[in-house]
PDB file of N, CA and C in Angstrom:
ATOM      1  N   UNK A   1      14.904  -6.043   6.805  1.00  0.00           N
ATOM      2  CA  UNK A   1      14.084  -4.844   6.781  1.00  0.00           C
ATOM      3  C   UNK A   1      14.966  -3.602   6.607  1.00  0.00           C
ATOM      4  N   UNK A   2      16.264  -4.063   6.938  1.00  0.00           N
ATOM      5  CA  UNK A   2      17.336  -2.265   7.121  1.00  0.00           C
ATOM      6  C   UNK A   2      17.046  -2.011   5.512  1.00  0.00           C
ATOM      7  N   UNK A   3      17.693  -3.602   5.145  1.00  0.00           N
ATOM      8  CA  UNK A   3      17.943  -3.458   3.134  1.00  0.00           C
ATOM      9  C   UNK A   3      16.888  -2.751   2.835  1.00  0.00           C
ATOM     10  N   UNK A   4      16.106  -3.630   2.832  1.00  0.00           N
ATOM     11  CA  UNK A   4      14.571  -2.858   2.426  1.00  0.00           C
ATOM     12  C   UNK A   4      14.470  -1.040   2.707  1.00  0.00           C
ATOM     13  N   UNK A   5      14.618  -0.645   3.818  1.00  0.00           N
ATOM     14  CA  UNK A   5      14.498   0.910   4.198  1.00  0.00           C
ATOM     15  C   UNK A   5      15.718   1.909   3.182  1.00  0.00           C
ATOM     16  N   UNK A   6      16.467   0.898   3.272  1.00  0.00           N
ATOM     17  CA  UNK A   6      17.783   1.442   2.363  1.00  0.00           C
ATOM     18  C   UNK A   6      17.238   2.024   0.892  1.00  0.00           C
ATOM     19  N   UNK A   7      16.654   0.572   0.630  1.00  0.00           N
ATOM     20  CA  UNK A   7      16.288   0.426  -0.905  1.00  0.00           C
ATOM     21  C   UNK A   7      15.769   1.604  -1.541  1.00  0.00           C
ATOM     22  N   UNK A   8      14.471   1.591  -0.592  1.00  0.00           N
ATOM     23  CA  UNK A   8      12.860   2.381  -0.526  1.00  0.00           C
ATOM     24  C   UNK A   8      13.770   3.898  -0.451  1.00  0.00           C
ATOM     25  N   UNK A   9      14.684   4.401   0.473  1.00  0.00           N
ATOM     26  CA  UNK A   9      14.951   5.462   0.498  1.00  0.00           C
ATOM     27  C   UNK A   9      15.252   6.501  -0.790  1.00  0.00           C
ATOM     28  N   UNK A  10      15.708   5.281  -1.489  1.00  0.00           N
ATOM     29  CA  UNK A  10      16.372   5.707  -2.590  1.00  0.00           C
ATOM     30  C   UNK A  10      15.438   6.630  -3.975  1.00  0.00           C
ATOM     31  N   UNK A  11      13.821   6.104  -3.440  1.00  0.00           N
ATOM     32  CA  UNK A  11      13.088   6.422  -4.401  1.00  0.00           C
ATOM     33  C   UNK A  11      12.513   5.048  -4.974  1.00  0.00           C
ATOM     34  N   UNK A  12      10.940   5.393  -4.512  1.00  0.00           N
ATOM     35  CA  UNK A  12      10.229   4.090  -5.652  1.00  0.00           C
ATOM     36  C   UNK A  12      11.123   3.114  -6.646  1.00  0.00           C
ATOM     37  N   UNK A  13      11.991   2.176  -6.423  1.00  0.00           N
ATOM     38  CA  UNK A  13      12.225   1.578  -7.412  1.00  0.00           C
ATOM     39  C   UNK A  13      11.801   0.944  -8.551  1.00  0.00           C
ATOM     40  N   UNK A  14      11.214   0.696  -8.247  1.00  0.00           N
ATOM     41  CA  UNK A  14      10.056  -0.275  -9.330  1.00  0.00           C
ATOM     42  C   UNK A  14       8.419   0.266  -9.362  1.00  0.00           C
ATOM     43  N   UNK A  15       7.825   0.227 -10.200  1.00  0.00           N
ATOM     44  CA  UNK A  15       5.773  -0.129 -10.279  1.00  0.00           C
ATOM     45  C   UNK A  15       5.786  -1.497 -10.941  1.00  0.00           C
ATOM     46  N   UNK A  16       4.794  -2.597 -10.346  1.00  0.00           N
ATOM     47  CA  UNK A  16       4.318  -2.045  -8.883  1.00  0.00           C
ATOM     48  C   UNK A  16       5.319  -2.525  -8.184  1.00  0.00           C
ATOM     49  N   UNK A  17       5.729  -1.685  -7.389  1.00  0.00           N
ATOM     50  CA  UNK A  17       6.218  -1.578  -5.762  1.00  0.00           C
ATOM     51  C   UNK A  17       6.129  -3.297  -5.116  1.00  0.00           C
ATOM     52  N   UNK A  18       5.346  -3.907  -5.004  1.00  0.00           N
ATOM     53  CA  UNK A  18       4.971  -5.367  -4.178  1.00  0.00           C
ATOM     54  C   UNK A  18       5.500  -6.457  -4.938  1.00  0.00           C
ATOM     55  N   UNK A  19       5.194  -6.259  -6.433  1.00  0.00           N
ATOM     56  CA  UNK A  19       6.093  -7.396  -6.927  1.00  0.00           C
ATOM     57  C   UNK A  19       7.929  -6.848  -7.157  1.00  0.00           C
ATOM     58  N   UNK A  20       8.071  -5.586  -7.179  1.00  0.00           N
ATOM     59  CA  UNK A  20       9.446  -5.580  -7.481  1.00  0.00           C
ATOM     60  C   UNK A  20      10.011  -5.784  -5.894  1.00  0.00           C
ATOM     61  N   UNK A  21       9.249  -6.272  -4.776  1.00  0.00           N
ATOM     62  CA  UNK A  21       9.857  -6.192  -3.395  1.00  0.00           C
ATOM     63  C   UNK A  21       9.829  -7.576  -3.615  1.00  0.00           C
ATOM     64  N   UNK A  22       8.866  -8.626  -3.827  1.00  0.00           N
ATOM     65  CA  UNK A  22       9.033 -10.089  -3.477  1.00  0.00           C
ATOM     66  C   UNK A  22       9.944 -10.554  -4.420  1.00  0.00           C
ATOM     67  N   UNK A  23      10.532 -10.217  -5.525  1.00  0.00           N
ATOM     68  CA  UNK A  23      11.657 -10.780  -6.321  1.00  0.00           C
ATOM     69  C   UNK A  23      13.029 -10.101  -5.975  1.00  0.00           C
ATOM     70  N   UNK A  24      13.163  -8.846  -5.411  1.00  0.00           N
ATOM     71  CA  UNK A  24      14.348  -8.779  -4.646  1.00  0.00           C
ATOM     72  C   UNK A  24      14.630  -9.765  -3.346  1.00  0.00           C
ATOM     73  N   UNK A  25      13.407 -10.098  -2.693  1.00  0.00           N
ATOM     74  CA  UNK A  25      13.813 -10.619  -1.438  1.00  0.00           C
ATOM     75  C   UNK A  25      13.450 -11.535  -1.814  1.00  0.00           C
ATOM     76  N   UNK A  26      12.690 -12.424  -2.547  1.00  0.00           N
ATOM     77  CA  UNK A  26      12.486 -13.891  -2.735  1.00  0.00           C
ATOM     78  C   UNK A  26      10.970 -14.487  -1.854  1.00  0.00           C
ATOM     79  N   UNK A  27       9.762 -13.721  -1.819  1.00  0.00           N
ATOM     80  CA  UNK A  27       9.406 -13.672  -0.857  1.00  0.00           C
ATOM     81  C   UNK A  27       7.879 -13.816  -1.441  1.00  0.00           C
ATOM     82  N   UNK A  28       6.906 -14.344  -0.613  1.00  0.00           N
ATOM     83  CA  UNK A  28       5.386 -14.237  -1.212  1.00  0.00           C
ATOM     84  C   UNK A  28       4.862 -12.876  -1.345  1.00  0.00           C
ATOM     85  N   UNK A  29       3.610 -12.876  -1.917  1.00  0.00           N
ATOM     86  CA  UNK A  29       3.159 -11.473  -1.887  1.00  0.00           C
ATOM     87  C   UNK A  29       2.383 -10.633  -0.436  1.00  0.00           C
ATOM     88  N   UNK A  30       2.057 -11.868   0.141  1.00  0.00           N
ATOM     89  CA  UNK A  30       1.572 -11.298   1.515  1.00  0.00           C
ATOM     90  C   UNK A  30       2.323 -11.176   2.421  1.00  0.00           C
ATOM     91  N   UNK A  31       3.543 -11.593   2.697  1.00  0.00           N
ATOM     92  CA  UNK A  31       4.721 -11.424   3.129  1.00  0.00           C
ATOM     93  C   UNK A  31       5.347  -9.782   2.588  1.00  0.00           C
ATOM     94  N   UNK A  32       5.200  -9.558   1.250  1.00  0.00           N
ATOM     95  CA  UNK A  32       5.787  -8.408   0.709  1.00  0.00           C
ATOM     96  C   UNK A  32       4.944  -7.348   1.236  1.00  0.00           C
ATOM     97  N   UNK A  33       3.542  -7.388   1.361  1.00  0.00           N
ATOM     98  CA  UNK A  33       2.520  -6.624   1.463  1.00  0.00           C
ATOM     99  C   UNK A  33       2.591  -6.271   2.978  1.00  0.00           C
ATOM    100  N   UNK A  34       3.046  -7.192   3.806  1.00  0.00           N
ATOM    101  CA  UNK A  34       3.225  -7.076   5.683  1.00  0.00           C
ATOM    102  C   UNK A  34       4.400  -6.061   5.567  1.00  0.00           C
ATOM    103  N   UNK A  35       5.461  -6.312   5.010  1.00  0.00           N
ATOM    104  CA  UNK A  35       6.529  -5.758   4.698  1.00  0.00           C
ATOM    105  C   UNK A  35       6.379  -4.238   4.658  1.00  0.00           C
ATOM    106  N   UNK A  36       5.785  -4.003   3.702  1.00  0.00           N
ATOM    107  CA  UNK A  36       5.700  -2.836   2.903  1.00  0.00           C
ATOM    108  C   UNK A  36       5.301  -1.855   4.161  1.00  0.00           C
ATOM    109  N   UNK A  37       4.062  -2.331   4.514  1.00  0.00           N
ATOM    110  CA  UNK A  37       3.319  -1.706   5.162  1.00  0.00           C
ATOM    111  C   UNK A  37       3.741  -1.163   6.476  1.00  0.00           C
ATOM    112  N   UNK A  38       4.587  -2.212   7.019  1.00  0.00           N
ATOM    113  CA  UNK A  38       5.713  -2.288   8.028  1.00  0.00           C
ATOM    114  C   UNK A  38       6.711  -0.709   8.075  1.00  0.00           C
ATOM    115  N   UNK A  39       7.158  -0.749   6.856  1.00  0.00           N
ATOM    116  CA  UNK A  39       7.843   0.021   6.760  1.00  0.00           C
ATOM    117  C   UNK A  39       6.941   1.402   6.382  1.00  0.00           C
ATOM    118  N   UNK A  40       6.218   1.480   6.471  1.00  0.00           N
ATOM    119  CA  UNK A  40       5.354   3.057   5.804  1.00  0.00           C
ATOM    120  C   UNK A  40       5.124   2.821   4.550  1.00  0.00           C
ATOM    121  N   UNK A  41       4.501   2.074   3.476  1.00  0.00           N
ATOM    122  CA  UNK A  41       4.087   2.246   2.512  1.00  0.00           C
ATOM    123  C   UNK A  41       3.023   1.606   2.321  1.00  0.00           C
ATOM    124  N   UNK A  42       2.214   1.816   3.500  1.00  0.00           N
ATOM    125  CA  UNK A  42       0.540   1.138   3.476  1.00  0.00           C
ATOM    126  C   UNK A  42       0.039   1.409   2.000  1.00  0.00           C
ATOM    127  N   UNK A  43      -0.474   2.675   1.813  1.00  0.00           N
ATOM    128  CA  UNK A  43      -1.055   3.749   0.669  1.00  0.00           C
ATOM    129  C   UNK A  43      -0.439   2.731  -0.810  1.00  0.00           C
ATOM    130  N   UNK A  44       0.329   2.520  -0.623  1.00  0.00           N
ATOM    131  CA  UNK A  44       0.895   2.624  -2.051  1.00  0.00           C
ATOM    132  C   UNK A  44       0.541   1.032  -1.642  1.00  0.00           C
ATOM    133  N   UNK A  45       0.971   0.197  -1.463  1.00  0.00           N
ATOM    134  CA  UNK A  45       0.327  -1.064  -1.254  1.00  0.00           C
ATOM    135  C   UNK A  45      -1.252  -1.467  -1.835  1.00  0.00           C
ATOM    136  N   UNK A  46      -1.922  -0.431  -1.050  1.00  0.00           N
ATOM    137  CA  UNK A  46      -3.503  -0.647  -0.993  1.00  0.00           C
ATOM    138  C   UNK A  46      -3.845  -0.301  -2.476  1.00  0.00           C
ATOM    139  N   UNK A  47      -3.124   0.691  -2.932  1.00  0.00           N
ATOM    140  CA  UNK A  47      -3.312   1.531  -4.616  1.00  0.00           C
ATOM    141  C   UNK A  47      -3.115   0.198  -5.472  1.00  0.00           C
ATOM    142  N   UNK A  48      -2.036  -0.372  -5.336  1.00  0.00           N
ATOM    143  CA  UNK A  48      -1.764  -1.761  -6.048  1.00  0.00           C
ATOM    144  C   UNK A  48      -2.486  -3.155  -5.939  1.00  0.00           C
ATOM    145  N   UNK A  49      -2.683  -3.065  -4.676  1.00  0.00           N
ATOM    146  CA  UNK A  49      -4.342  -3.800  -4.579  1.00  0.00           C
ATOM    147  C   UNK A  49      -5.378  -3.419  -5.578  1.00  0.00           C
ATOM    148  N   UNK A  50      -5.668  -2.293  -5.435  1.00  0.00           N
ATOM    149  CA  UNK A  50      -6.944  -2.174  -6.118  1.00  0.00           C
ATOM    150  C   UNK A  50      -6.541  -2.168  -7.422  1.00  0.00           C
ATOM    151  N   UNK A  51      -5.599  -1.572  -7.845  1.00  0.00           N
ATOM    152  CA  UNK A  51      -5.056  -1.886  -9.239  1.00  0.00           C
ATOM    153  C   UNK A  51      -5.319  -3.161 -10.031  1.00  0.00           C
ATOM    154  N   UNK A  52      -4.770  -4.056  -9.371  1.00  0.00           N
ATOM    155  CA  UNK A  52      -4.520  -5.525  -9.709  1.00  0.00           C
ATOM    156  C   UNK A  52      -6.085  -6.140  -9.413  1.00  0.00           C
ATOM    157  N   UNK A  53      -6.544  -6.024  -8.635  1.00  0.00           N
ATOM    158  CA  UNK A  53      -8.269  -6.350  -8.872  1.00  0.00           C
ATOM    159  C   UNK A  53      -9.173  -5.686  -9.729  1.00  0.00           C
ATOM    160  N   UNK A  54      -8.642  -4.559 -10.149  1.00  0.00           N
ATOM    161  CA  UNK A  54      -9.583  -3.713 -11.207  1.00  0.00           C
ATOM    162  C   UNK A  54     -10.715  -3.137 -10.117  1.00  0.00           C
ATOM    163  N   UNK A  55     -10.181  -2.471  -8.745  1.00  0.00           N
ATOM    164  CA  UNK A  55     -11.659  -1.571  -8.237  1.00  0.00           C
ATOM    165  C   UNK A  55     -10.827  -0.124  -8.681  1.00  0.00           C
ATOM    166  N   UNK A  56     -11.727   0.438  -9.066  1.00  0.00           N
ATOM    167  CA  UNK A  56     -11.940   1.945  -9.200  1.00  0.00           C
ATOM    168  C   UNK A  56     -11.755   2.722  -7.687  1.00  0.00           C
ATOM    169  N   UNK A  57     -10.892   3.343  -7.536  1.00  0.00           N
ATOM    170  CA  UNK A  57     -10.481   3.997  -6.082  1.00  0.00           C
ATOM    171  C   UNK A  57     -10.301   5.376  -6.222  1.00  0.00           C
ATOM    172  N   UNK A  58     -10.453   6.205  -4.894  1.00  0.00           N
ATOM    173  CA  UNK A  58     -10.249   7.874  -4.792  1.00  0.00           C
ATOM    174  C   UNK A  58      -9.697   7.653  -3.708  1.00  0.00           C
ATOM    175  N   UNK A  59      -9.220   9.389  -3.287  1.00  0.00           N
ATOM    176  CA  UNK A  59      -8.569   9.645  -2.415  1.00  0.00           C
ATOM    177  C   UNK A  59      -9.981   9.987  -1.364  1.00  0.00           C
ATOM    178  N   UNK A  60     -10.303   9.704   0.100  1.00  0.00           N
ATOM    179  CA  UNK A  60     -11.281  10.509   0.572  1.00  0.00           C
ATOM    180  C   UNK A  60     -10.721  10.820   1.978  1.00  0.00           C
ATOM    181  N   UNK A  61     -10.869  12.125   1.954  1.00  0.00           N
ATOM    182  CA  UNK A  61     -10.097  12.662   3.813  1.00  0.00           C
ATOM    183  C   UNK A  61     -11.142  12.143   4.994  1.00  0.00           C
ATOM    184  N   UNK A  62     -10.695  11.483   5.803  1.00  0.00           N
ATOM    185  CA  UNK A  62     -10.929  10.630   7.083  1.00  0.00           C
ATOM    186  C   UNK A  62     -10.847  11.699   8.139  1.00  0.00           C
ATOM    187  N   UNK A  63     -12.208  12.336   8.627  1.00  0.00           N
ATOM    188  CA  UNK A  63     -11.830  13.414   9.710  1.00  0.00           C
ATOM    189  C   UNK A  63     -11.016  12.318  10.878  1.00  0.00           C
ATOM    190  N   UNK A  64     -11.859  11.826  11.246  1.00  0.00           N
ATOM    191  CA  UNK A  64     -10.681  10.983  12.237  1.00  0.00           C
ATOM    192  C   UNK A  64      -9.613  10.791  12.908  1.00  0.00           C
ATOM    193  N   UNK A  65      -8.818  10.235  11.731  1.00  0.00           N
ATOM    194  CA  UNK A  65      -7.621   9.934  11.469  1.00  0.00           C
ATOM    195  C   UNK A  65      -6.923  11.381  10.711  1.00  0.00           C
ATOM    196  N   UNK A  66      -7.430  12.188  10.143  1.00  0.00           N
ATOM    197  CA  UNK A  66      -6.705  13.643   9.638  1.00  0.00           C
ATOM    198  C   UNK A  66      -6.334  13.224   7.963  1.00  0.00           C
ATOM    199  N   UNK A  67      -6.062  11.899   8.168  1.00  0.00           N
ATOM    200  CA  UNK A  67      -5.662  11.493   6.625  1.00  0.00           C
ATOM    201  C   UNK A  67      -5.982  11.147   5.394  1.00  0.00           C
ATOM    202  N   UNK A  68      -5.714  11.184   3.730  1.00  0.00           N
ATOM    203  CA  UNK A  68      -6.591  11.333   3.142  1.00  0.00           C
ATOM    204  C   UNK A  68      -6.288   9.592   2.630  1.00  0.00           C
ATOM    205  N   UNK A  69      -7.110   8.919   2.510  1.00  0.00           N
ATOM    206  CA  UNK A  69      -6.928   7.536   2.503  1.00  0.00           C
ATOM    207  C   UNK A  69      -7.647   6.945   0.904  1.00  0.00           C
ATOM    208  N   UNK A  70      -7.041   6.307   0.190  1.00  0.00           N
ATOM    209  CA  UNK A  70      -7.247   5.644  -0.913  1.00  0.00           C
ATOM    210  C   UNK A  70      -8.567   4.857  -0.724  1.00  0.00           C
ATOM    211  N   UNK A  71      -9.590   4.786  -1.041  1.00  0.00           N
ATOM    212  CA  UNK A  71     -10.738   3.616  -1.052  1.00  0.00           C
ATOM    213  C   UNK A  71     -11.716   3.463  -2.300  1.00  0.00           C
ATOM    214  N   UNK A  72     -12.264   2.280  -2.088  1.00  0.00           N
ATOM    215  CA  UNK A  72     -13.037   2.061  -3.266  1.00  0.00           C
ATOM    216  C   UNK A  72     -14.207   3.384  -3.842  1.00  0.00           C
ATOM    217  N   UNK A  73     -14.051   3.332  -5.211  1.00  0.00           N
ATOM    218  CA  UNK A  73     -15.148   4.674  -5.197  1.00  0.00           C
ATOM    219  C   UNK A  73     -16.471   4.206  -4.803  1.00  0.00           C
ATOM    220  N   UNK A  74     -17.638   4.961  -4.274  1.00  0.00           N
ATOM    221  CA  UNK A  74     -18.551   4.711  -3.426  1.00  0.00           C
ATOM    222  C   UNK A  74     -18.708   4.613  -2.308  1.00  0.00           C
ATOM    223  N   UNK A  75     -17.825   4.839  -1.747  1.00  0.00           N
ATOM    224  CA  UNK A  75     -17.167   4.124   0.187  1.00  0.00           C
ATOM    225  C   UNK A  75     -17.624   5.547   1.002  1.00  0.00           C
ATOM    226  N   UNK A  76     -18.755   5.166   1.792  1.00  0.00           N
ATOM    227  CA  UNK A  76     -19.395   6.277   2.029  1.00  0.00           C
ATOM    228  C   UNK A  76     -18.273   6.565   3.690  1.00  0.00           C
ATOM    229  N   UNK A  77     -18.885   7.748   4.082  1.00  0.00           N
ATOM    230  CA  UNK A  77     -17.949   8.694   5.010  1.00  0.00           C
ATOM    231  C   UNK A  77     -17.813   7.535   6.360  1.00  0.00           C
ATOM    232  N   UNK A  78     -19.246   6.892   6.709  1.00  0.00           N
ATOM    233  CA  UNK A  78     -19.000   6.169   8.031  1.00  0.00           C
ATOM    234  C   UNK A  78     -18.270   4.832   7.595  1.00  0.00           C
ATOM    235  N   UNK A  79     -17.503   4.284   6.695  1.00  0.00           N
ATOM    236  CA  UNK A  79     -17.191   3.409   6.265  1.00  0.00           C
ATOM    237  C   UNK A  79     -15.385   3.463   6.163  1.00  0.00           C
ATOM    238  N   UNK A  80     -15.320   4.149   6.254  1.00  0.00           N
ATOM    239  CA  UNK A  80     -13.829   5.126   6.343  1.00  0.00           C
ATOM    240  C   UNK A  80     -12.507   4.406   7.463  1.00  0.00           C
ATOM    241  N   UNK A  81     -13.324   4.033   8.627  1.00  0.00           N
ATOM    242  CA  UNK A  81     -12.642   3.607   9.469  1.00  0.00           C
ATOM    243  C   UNK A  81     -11.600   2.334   9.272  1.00  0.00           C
ATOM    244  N   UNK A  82     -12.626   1.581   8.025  1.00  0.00           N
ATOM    245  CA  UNK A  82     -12.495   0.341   7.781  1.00  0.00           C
ATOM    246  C   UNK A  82     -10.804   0.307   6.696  1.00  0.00           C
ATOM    247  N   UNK A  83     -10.585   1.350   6.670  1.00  0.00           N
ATOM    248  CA  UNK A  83      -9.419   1.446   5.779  1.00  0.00           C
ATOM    249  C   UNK A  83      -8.512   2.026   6.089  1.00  0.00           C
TER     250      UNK A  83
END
């Protein structure tokens, strides 16, 4: 995980982000995805999710939580939590 923080510091190495992490480390994708997330790069994780499935996503601010969180478009306000 240090390597990894090292890596990441350096600036996005790769798009997407999840597969250029499981072929540096040799590693599955849900393994890469625990990883990622581990380290602070939930957001960008979840973006590549939806990427790779083809959902259509926005940014929508979560009073809540304060933060503005990536979700499927349509994802109404009480649904928010879930992400």
């Amino acid at each position: 995980m240090e390597d990894a923080r090292r890596w990441l510091k350096k600036g996005l190495p790769v798009h997407p982000l999840t597969d250029g992490y499981m072929r540096r480390y040799g590693i599955e994708r849900w393994v890469a995805q625990e990883e990622l997330i581990d380290i602070g790069y939930r957001e960008e994780v979840q973006i590549e999710a939806y990427e790779k499935e083809g959902v259509e996503w926005e940014f929508m601010y979560d009073p809540c939580s304060g933060e503005m969180k990536p979700v499927p478009i349509g994802t109404k306000k009480h649904e928010l939590h879930l992400f």
